[in-house]
Short mmCIF file of C-alpha atoms and ligand atoms in Angstrom, two decimals:
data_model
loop_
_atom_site.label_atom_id
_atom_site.label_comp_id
_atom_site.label_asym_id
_atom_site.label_seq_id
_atom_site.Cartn_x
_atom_site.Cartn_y
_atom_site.Cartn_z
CA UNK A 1 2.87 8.28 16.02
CA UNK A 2 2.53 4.83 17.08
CA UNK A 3 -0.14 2.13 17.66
CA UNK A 4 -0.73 1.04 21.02
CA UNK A 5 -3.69 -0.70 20.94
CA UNK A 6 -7.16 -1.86 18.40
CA UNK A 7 -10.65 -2.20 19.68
CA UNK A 8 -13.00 -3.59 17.54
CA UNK A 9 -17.00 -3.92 17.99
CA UNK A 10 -18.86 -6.28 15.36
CA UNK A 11 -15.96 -6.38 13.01
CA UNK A 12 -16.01 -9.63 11.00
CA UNK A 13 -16.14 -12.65 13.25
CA UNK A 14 -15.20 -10.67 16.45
CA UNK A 15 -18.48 -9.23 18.34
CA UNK A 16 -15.59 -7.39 20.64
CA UNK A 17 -11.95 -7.56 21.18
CA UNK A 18 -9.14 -5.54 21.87
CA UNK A 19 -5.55 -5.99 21.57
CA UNK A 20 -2.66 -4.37 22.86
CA UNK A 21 -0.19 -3.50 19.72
CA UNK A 22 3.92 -3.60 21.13
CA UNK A 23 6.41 -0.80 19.91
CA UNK A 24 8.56 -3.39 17.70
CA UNK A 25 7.11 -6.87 17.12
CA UNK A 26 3.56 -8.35 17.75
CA UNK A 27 2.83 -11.36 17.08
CA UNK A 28 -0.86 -12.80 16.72
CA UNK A 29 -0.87 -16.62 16.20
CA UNK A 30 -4.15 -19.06 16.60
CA UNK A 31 -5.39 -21.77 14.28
CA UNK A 32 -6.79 -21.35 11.26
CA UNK A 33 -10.02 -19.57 11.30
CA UNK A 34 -9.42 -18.18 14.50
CA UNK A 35 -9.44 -14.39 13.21
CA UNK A 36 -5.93 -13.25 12.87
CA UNK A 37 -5.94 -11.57 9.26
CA UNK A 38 -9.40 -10.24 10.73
CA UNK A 39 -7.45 -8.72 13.44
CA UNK A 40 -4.71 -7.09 10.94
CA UNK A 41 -7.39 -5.86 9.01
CA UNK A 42 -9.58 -4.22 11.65
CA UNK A 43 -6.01 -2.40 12.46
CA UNK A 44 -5.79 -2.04 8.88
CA UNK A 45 -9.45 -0.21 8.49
CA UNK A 46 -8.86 1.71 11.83
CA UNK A 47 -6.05 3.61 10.12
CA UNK A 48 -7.22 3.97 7.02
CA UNK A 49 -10.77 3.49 6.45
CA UNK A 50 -10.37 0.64 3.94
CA UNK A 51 -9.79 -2.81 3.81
CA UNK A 52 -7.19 -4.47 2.55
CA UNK A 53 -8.76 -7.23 1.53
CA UNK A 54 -12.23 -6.61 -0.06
CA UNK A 55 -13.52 -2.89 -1.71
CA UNK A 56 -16.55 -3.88 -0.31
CA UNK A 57 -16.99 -2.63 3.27
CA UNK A 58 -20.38 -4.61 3.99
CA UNK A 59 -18.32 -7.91 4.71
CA UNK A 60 -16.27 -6.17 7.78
CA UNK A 61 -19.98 -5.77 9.30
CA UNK A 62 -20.47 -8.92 11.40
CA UNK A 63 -22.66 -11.17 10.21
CA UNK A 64 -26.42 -10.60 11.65
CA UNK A 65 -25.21 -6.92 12.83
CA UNK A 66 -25.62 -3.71 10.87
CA UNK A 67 -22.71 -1.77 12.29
CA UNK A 68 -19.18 -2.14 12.96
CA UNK A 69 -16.88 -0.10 14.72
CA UNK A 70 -12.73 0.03 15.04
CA UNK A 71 -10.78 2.24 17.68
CA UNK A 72 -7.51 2.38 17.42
CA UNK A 73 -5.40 4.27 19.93
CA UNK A 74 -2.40 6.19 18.97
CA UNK A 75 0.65 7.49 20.83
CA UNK A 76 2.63 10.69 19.58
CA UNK A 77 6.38 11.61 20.31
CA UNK A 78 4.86 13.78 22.94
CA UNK A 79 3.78 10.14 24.62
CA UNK A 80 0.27 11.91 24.83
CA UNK A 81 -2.15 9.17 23.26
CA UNK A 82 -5.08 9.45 20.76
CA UNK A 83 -7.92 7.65 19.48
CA UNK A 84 -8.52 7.24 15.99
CA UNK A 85 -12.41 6.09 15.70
CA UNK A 86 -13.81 4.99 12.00
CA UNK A 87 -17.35 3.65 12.62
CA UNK A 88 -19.36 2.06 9.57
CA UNK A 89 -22.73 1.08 8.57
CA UNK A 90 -23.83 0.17 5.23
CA UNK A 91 -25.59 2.20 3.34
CA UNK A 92 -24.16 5.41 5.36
CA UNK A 93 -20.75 7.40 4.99
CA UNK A 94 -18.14 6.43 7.04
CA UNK A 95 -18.03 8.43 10.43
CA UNK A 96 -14.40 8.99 11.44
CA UNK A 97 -13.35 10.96 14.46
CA UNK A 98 -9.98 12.07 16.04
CA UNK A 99 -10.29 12.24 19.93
CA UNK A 100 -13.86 13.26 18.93
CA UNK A 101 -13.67 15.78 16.36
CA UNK A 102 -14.88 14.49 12.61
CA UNK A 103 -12.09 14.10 10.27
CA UNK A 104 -13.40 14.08 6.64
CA UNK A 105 -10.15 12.88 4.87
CA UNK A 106 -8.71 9.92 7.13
CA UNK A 107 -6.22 8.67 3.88
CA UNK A 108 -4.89 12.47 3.33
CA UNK A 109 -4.41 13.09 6.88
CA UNK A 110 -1.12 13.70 8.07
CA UNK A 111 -1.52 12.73 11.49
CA UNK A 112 -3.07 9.17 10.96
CA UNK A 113 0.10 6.77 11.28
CA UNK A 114 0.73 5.01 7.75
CA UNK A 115 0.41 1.13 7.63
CA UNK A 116 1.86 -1.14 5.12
CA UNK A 117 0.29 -4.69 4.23
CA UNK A 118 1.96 -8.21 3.37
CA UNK A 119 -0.97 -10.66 2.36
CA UNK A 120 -1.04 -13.52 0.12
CA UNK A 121 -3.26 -11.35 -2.35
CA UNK A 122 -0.77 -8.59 -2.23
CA UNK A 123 1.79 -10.99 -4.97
CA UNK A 124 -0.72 -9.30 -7.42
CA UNK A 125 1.89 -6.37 -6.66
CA UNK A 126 4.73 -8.17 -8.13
CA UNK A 127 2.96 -10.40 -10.61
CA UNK A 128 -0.15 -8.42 -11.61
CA UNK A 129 -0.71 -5.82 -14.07
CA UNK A 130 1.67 -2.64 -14.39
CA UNK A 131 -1.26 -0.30 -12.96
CA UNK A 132 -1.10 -1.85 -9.78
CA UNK A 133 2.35 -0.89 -9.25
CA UNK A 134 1.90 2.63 -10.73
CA UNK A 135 -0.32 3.21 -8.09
CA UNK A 136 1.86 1.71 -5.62
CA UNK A 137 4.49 3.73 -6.55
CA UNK A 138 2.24 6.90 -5.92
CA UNK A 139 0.90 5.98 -3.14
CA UNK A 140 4.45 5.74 -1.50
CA UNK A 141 5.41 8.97 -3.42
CA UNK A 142 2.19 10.80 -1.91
CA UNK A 143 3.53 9.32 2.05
CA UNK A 144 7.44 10.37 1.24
CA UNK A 145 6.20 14.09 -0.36
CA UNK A 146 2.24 15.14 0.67
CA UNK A 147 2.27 17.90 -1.01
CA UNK A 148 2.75 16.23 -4.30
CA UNK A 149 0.56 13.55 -4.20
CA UNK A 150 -2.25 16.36 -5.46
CA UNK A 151 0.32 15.86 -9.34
CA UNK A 152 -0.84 12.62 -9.44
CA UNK A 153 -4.75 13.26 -8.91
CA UNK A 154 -4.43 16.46 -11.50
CA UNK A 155 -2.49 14.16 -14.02
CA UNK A 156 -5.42 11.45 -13.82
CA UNK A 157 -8.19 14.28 -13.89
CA UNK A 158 -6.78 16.01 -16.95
CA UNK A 159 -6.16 12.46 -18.61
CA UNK A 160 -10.08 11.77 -18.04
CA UNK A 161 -10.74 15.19 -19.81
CA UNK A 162 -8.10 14.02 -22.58
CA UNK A 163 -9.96 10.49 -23.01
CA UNK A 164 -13.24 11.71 -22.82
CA UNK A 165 -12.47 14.76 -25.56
CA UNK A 166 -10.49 12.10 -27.67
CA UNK A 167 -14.13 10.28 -27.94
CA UNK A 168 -16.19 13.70 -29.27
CA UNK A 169 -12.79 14.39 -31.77
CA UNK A 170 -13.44 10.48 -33.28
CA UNK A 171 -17.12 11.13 -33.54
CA UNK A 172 -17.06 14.20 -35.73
CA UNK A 173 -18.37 16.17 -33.07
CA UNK A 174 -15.36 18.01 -31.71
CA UNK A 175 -11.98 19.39 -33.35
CA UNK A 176 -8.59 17.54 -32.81
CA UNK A 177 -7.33 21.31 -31.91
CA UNK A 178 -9.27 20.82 -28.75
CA UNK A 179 -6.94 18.19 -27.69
CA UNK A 180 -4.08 20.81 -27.66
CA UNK A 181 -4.71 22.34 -24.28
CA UNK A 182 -4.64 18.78 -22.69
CA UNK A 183 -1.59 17.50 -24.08
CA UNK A 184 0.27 20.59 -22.74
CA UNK A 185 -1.72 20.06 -19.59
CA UNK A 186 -0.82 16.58 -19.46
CA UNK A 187 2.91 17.31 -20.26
CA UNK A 188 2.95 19.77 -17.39
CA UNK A 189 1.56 17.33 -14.96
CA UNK A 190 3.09 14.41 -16.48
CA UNK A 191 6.82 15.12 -16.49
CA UNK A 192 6.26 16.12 -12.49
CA UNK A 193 4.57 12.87 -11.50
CA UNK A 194 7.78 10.75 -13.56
CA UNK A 195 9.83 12.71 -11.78
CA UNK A 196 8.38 12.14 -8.45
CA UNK A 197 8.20 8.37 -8.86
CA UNK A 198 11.55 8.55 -10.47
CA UNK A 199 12.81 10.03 -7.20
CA UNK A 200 10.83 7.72 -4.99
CA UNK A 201 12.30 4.41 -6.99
CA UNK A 202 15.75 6.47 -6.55
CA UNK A 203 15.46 6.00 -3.06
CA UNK A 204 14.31 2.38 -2.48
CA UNK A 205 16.32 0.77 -4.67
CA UNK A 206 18.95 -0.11 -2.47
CA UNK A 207 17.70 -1.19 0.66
CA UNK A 208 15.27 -3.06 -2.13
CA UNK A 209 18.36 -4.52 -3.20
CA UNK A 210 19.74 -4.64 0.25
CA UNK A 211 16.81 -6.73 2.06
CA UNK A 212 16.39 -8.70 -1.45
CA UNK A 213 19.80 -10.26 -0.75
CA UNK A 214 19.41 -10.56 2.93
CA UNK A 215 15.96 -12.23 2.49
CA UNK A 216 17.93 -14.94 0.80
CA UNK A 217 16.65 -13.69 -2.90
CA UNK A 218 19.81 -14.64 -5.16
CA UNK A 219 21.19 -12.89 -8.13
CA UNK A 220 21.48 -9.53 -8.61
CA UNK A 221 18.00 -8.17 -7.60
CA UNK A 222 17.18 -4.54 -9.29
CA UNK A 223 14.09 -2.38 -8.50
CA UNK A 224 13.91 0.53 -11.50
CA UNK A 225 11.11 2.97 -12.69
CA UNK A 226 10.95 2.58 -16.75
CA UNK A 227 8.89 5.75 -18.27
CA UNK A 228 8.01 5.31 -22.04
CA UNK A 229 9.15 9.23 -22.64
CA UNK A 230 12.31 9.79 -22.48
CA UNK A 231 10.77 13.75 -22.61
CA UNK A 232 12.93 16.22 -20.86
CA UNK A 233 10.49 19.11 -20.77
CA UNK A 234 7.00 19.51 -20.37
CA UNK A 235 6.81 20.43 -23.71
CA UNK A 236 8.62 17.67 -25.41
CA UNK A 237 6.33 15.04 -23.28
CA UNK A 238 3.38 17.48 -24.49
CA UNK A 239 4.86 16.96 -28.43
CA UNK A 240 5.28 12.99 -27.15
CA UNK A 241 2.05 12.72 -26.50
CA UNK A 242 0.34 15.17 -29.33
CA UNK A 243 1.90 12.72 -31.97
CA UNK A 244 0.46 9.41 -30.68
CA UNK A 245 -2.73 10.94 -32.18
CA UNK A 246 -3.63 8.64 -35.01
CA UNK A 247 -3.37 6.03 -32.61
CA UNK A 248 -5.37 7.42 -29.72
CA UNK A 249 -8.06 7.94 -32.22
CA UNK A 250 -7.95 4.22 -33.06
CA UNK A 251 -8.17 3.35 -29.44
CA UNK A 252 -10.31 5.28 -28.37
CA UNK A 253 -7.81 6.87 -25.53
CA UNK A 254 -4.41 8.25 -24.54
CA UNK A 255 -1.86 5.46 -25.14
CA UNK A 256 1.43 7.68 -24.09
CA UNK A 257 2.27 8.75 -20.98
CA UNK A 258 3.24 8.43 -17.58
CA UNK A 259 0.05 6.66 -17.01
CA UNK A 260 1.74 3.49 -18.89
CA UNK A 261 5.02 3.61 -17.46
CA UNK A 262 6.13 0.35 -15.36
CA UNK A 263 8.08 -0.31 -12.20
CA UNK A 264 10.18 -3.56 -12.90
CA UNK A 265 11.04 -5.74 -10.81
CA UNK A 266 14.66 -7.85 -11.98
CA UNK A 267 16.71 -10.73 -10.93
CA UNK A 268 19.43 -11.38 -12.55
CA UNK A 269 18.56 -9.53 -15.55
CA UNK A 270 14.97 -11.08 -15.75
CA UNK A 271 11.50 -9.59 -15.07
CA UNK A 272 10.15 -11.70 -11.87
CA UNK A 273 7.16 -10.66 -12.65
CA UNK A 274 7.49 -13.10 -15.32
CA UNK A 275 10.39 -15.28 -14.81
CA UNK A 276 9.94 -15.07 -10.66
CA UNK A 277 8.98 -18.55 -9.00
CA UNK A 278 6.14 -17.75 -6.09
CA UNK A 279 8.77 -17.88 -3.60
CA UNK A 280 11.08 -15.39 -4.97
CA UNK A 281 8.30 -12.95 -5.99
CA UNK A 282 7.07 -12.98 -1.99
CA UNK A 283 10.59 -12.12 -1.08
CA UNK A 284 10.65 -9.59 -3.58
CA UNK A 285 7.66 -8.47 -2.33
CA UNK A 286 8.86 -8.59 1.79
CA UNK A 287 11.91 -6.76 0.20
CA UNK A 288 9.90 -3.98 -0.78
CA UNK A 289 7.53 -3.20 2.17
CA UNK A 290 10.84 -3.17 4.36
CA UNK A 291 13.22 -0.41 1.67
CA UNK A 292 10.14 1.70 1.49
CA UNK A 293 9.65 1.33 5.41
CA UNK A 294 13.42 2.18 6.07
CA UNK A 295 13.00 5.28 3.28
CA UNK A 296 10.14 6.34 5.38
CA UNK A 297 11.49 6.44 8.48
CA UNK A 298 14.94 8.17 7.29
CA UNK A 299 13.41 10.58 4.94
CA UNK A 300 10.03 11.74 7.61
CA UNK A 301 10.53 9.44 10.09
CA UNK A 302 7.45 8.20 9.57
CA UNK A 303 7.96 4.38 9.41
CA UNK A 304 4.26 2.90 8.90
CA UNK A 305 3.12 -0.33 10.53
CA UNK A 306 3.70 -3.11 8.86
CA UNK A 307 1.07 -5.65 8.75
CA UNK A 308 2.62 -9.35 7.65
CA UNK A 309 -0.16 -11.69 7.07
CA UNK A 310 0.49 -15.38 6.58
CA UNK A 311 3.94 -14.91 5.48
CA UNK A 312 6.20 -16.64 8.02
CA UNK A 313 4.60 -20.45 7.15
CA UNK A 314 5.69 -20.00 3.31
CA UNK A 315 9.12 -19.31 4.12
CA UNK A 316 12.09 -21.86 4.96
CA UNK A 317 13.53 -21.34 8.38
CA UNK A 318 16.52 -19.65 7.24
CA UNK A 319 14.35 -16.94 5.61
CA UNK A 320 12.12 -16.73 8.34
CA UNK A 321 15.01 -15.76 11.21
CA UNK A 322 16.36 -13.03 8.37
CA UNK A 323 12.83 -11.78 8.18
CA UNK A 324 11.86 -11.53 11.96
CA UNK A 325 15.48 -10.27 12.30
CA UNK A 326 14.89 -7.36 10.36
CA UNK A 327 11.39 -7.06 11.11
CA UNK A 328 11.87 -6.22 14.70
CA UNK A 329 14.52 -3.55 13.63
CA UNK A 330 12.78 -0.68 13.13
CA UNK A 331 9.38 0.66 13.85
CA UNK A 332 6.19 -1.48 14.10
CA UNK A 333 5.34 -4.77 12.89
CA UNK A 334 2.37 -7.07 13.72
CA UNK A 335 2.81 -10.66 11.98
CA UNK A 336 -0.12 -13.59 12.34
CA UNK A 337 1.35 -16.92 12.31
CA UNK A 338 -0.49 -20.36 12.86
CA UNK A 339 2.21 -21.67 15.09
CA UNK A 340 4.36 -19.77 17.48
CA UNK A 341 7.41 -21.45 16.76
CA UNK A 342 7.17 -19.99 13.11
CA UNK A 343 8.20 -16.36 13.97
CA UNK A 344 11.68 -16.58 15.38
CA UNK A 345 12.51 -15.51 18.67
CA UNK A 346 8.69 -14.75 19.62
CA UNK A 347 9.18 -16.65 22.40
CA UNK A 348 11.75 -14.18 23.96
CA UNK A 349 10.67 -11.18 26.16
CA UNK A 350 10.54 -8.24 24.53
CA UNK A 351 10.42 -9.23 20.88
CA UNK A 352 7.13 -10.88 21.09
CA UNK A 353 4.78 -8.17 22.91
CA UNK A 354 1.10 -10.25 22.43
CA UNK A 355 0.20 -13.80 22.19
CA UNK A 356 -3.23 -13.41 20.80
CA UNK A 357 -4.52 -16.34 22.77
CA UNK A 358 -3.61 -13.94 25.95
CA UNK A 359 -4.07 -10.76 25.08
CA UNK A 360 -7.31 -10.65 22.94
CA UNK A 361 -10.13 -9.89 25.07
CA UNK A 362 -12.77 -11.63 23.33
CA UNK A 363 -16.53 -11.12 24.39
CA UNK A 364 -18.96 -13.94 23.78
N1 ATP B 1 -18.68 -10.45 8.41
C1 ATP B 1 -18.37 -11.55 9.12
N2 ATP B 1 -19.12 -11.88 10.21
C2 ATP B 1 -18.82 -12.97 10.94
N3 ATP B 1 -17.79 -13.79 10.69
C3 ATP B 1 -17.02 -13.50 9.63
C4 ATP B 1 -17.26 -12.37 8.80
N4 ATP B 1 -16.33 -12.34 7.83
C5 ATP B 1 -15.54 -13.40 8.05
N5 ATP B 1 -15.95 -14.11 9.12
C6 ATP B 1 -15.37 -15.34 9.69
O1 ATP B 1 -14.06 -15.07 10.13
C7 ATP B 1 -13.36 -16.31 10.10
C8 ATP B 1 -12.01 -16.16 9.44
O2 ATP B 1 -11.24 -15.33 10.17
P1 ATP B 1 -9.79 -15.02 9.63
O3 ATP B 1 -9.75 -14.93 8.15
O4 ATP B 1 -9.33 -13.85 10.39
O5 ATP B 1 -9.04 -16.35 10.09
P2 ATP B 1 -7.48 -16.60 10.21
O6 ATP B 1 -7.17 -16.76 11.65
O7 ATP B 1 -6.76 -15.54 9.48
O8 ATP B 1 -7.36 -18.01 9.49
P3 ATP B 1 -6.21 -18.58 8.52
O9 ATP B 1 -5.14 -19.08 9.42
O10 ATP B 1 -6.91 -19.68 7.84
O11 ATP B 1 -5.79 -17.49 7.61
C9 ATP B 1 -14.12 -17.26 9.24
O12 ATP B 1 -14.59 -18.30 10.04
C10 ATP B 1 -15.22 -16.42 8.66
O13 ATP B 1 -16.40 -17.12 8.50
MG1 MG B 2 -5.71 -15.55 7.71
#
């Protein structure tokens, strides 16, 4: 499934535009405050319902308006096309329709193509804290395997359960015994979801390490999952868990488990995430987007559109020619840029497919 095209109605500044999305490389450039992350993220909402830059969906509305609308149309393998609707107003659900008929679950839905985001914000992946990458990571294991992305919801509904029993047990007005069913549930669940993201870190790493290097990110660049269990069984993580008692009391909630394990980022040797100057934690981050992109499209090929948002003008121009390079390799990409000249090549036919000065149709 690819994106051909967006059409937006009273999304953020643009009463109504549409743009025409090429099979490889897009490029939207335009000064600043022209609308070009407003464009990615229309794209952005279209296939996903969300933004990626605000969880709250009253500032896509444009101002003075009280609804907003994004089409995005779609092209199978079969070349027949599609059009993925998600219309919003505040205060009501979201209406989403494929070629018409109401899809309840846009995120879950298989046939909605998968889009991946580089924005300025998005170094919070790399520098942040560890929960943002856990739910990176399961987010990419949940587009690699669909099926199992239902471990990961399970594990954090039973871990509610756990937390909210663990608050009766230290008021006197439930028995620690209680506890037992959860830890074995949470054992069960638990040792599935590190083994999923194990899996899903097993594959990355080395086009991680592969793009790091080619991105110009020097020293030996590592991506690796680190669990706190080192449980084989469900059972033992059940036991792992079941003896961190004392100090889930104290806390107030469950301190072991999969639901504190960390995705680590290294360069030679050291954590970026600490140690990582900004530059070298964007590459890291560009490095990333692109292994699980490549993973996608070799393991389902299902490569999801990559949206790259302000990234070209931080980059030297050596990095930037690697990066457009490997950008327009595989799959879809749609980059904003103030200046032309800052994405490689965009000038040549074929690897630049819009000029948003051109191609936008903007209505007064
Ligand atoms: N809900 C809204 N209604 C109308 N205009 C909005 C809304 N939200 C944002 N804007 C306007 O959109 C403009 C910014 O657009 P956008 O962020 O897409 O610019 P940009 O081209 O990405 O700029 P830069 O190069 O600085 O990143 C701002 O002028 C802002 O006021
Ligand atoms: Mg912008």
């Amino acid at each position: 499934m690819i994106v051909t095209s967006v059409r937006v109605r009273d999304f953020r500044s643009y009463a109504g535009a549409e743009a025409h999305v090429g099979p490889r490389l897009t490029v939207v450039h335009g000064p600043n405050g022209s609308g070009k992350t407003n464009l990615l993220e229309a794209l952005y909402f279209g296939c996903t319902g969300r933004s990626f830059r605000t969880t709250n969906d009253r500032e896509l509305v444009r101002f003075g308006h009280s609804t907003t609308r994004v089409e995005v149309t779609l092209e199978d393998r079969d070349h027949q096309s599609h059009l993925l609707a998600v219309g919003y107003s505040p205060g009501e659900p979201k209406h989403v329709t494929l070629d018409g008929a109401p899809l309840e679950r846009l995120l879950d839905d298989e046939r909605r193509p998968l889009v991946s985001v580089f924005a300025p914000d998005r170094l919070e992946l790399i520098k942040g804290v560890p929960q943002l990458r856990r739910a990176h990571l399961d987010q990419l294991v949940g587009a690699l395997w669909p099926a199992r992305a239902a471990t990961r919801r399970s594990y954090g509904e039973a871990l509610a359960q756990r937390n909210a029993l663990l608050i009766r047990v230290r008021g006197g007005r439930a028995s620690a015994d209680a506890l037992r069913a959860w830890d074995l549930e949470l054992g069960r669940l638990g040792i599935e979801l590190s083994a999923n993201r194990a899996r899903a870190v097993d594959l990355i790493a080395e086009p991680f390490a592969e793009h790091a290097e080619a991105l110009g990110l020097e020293g030996a660049v590592r991506l690796a999952y680190r669990p706190r269990s080192r449980a084989a069984s469900a059972e033992e993580l059940a036991e792992e868990i079941a003896a961190a008692l004392d100090h889930d009391l104290a806390r107030g909630y469950t301190t072991f488990g999969p639901h504190r394990d960390e995705l680590v980022f290294r360069r030679a040797g050291r954590d970026l995430r600490a140690y990582g100057s900004q530059g070298e934690q964007r590459v890291a981050l560009l490095a990333l987007l692109l292994a699980e992109r490549d993973t996608l499209a070799e393991q389902r090929d299902r490569p999801p559109l990559l949206l790259l948002d302000d990234v070209m003008s931080e980059l030297d121009a050596r990095r930037r020619e690697h990066l457009a390079a490997r950008i327009a390799a595989r799959g879809q990409a749609v980059v904003s840029a103030t200046e032309l000249a800052h994405v490689p090549g965009a000038t040549e036919a074929g690897v630049a497919d819009i000029d948003v000065g051109e191609l936008i149709a903007q209505e007064a």
